[in-house]
GROMACS .gro file of C-alpha atoms in nm:
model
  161
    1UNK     CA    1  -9.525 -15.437  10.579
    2UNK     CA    2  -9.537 -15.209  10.264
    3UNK     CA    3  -9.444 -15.446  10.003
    4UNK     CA    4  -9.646 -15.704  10.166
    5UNK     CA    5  -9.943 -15.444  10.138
    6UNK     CA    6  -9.819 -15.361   9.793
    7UNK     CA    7  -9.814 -15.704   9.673
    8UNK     CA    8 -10.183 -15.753   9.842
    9UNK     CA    9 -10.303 -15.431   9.616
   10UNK     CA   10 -10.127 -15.613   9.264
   11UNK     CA   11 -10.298 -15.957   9.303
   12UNK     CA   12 -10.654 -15.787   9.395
   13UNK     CA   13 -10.584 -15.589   9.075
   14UNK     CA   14 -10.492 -15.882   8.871
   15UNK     CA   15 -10.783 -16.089   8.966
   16UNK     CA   16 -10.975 -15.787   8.923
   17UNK     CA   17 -10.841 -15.730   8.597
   18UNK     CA   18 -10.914 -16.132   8.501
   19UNK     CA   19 -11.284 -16.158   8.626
   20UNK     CA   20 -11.347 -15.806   8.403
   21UNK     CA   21 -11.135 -15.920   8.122
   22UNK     CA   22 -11.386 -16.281   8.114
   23UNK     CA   23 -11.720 -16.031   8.046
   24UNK     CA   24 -11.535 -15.860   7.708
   25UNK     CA   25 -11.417 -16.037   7.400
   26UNK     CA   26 -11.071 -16.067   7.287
   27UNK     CA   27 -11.043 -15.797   7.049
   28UNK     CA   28 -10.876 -15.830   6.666
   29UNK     CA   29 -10.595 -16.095   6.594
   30UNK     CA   30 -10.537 -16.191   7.029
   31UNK     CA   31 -10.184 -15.958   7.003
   32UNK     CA   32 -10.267 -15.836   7.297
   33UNK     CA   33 -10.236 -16.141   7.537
   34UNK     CA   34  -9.875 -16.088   7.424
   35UNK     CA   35  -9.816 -15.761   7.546
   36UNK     CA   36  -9.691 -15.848   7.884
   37UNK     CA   37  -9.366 -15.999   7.694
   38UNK     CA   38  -9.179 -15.693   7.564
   39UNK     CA   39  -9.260 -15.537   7.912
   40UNK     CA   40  -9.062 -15.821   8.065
   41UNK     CA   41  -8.777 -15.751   7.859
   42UNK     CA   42  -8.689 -15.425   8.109
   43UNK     CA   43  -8.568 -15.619   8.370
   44UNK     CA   44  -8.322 -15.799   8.154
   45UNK     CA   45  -8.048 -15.538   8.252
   46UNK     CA   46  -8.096 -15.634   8.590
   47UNK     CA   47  -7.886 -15.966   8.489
   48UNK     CA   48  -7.602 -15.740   8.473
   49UNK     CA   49  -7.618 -15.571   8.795
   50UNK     CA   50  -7.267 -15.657   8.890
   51UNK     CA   51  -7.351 -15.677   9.243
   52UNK     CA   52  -7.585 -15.999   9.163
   53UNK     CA   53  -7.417 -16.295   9.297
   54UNK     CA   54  -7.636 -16.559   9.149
   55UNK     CA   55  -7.555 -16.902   9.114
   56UNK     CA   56  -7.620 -17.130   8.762
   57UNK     CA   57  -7.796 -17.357   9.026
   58UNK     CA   58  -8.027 -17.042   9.143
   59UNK     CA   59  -8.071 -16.930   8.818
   60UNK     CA   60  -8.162 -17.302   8.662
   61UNK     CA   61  -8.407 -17.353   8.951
   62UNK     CA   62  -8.571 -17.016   8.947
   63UNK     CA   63  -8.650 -17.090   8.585
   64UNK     CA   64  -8.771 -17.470   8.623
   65UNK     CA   65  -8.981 -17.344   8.922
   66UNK     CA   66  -9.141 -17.075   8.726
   67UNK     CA   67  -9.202 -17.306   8.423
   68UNK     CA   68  -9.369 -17.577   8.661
   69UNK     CA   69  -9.573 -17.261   8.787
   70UNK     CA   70  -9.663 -17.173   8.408
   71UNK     CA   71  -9.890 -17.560   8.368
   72UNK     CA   72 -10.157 -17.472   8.607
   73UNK     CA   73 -10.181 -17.144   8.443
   74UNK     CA   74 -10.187 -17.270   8.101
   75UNK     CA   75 -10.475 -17.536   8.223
   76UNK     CA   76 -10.712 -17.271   8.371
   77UNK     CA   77 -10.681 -17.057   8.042
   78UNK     CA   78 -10.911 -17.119   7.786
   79UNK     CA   79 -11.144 -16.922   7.527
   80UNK     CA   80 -11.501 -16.980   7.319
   81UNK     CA   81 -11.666 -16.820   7.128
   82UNK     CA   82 -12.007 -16.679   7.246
   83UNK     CA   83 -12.371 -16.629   7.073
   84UNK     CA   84 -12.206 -16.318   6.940
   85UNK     CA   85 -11.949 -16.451   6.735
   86UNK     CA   86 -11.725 -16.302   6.953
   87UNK     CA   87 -11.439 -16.488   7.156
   88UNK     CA   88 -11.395 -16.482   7.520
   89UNK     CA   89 -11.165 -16.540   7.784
   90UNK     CA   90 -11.394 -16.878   7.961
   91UNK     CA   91 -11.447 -16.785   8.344
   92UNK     CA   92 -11.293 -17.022   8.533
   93UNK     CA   93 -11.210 -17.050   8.951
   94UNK     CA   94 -10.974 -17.282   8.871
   95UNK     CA   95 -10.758 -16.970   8.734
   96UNK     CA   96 -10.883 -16.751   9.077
   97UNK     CA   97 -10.772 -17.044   9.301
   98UNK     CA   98 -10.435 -17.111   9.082
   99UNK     CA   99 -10.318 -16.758   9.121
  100UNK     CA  100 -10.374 -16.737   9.526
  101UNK     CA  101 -10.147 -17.042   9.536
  102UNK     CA  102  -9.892 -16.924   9.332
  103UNK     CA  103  -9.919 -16.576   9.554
  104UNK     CA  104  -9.895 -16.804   9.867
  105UNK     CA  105  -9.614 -16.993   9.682
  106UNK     CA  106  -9.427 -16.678   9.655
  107UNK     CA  107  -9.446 -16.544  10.025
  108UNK     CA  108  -9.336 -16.842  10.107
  109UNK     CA  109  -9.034 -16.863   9.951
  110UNK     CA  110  -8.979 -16.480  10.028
  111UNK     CA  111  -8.946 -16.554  10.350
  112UNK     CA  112  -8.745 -16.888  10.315
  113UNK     CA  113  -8.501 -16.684  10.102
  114UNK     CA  114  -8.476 -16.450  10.339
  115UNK     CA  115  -8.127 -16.447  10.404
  116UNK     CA  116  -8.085 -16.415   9.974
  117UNK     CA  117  -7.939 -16.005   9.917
  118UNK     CA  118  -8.203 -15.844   9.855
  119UNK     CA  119  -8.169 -15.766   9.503
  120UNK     CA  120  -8.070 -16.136   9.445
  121UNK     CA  121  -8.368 -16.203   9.548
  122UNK     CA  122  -8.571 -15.938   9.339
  123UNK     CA  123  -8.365 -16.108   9.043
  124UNK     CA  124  -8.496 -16.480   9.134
  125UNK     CA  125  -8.821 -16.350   9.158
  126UNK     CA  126  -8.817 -16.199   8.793
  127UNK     CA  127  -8.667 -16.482   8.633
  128UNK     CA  128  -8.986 -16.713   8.791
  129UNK     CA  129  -9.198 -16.418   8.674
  130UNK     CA  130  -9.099 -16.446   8.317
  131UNK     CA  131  -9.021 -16.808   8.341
  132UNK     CA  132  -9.414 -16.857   8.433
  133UNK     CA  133  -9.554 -16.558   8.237
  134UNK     CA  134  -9.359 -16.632   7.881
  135UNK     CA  135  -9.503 -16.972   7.822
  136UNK     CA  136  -9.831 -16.858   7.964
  137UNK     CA  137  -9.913 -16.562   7.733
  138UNK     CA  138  -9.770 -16.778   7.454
  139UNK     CA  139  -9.963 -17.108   7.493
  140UNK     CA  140 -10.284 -16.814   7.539
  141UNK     CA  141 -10.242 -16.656   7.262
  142UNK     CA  142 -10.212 -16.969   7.033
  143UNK     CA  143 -10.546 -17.104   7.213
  144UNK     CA  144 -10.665 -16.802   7.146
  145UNK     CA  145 -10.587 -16.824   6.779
  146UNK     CA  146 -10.728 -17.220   6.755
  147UNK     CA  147 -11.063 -17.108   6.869
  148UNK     CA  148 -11.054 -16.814   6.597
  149UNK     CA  149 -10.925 -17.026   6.356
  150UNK     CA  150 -11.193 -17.258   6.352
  151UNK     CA  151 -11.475 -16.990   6.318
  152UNK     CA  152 -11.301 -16.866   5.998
  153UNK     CA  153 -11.292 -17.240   5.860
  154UNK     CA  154 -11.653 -17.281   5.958
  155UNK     CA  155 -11.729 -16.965   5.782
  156UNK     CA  156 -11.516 -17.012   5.465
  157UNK     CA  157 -11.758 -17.314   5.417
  158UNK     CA  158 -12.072 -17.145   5.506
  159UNK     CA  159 -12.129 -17.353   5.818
  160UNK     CA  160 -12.074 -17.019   6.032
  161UNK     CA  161 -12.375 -16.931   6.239
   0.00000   0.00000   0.00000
């Protein structure tokens, strides 16, 4: 019941976090839509838990699952630029809707891997995490940086607003 309350309190932050993030502009160069990477990196040591028992299969299926989870994610992110020149992440319920499935998607394997150790399991859920959030961030940020981009064309040849 506690992580299940636990994980209830992360995704109400998270979408918390995204409809707040949607009123503010991206500040400077986008860097930080890539923050979240080098914070994945500390479960990496994790891989060499040596009472993980995982499987190539496991491990190859954990990551195709996570990068199939990564496209709706990279289709409900998007960015303009607003009246003030500034660029924004674009509101979108799309994103909202995606992340409650991929939430549901998640319980639901939980408890159809139930009979995975428990720390295997942990493990198969951070290699979706990263295989999801990696390509995410990344395909963000360089959205991100098309959108700014084309404002500093526009201005180098005076057609900025």
């Amino acid at each position: 019941m506690v992580p299940f309350l636990m994980m209830i309190v992360i995704v109400g932050l998270v979408l918390w976090r995204r409809i707040r993030a949607s009123a503010r502009p991206v500040k400077g160069k986008g860097l930080k839509l890539l923050l979240p990477l080098p914070i994945l990196l500390f479960g990496i040591p994790g891989l060499m838990n040596p009472q993980l028992h995982l499987t190539l299969k496991e491990v190859v299926l954990s990551i195709l699952l996570g990068l199939l989870m990564s496209v709706p994610m990279i289709w409900t992110t998007n960015y303009e630029r607003r009246e003030d020149g500034r660029i924004y992440p674009v509101k979108s319920k799309a994103f909202i809707i995606v992340i409650l499935v991929l939430i549901g998607l998640r319980l639901g394997l939980r408890s159809y891997l139930s009979a995975l150790d428990p720390i295997e399991l942990g493990m198969l859920f951070y290699l979706i995490a990263v295989a999801y959030v990696v390509p995410w961030r990344v395909v963000s940020f360089l959205k991100f940086r098309r959108v700014h981009r084309i404002e500093d064309r526009l201005s180098d040849h005076g057609l900025s607003q």
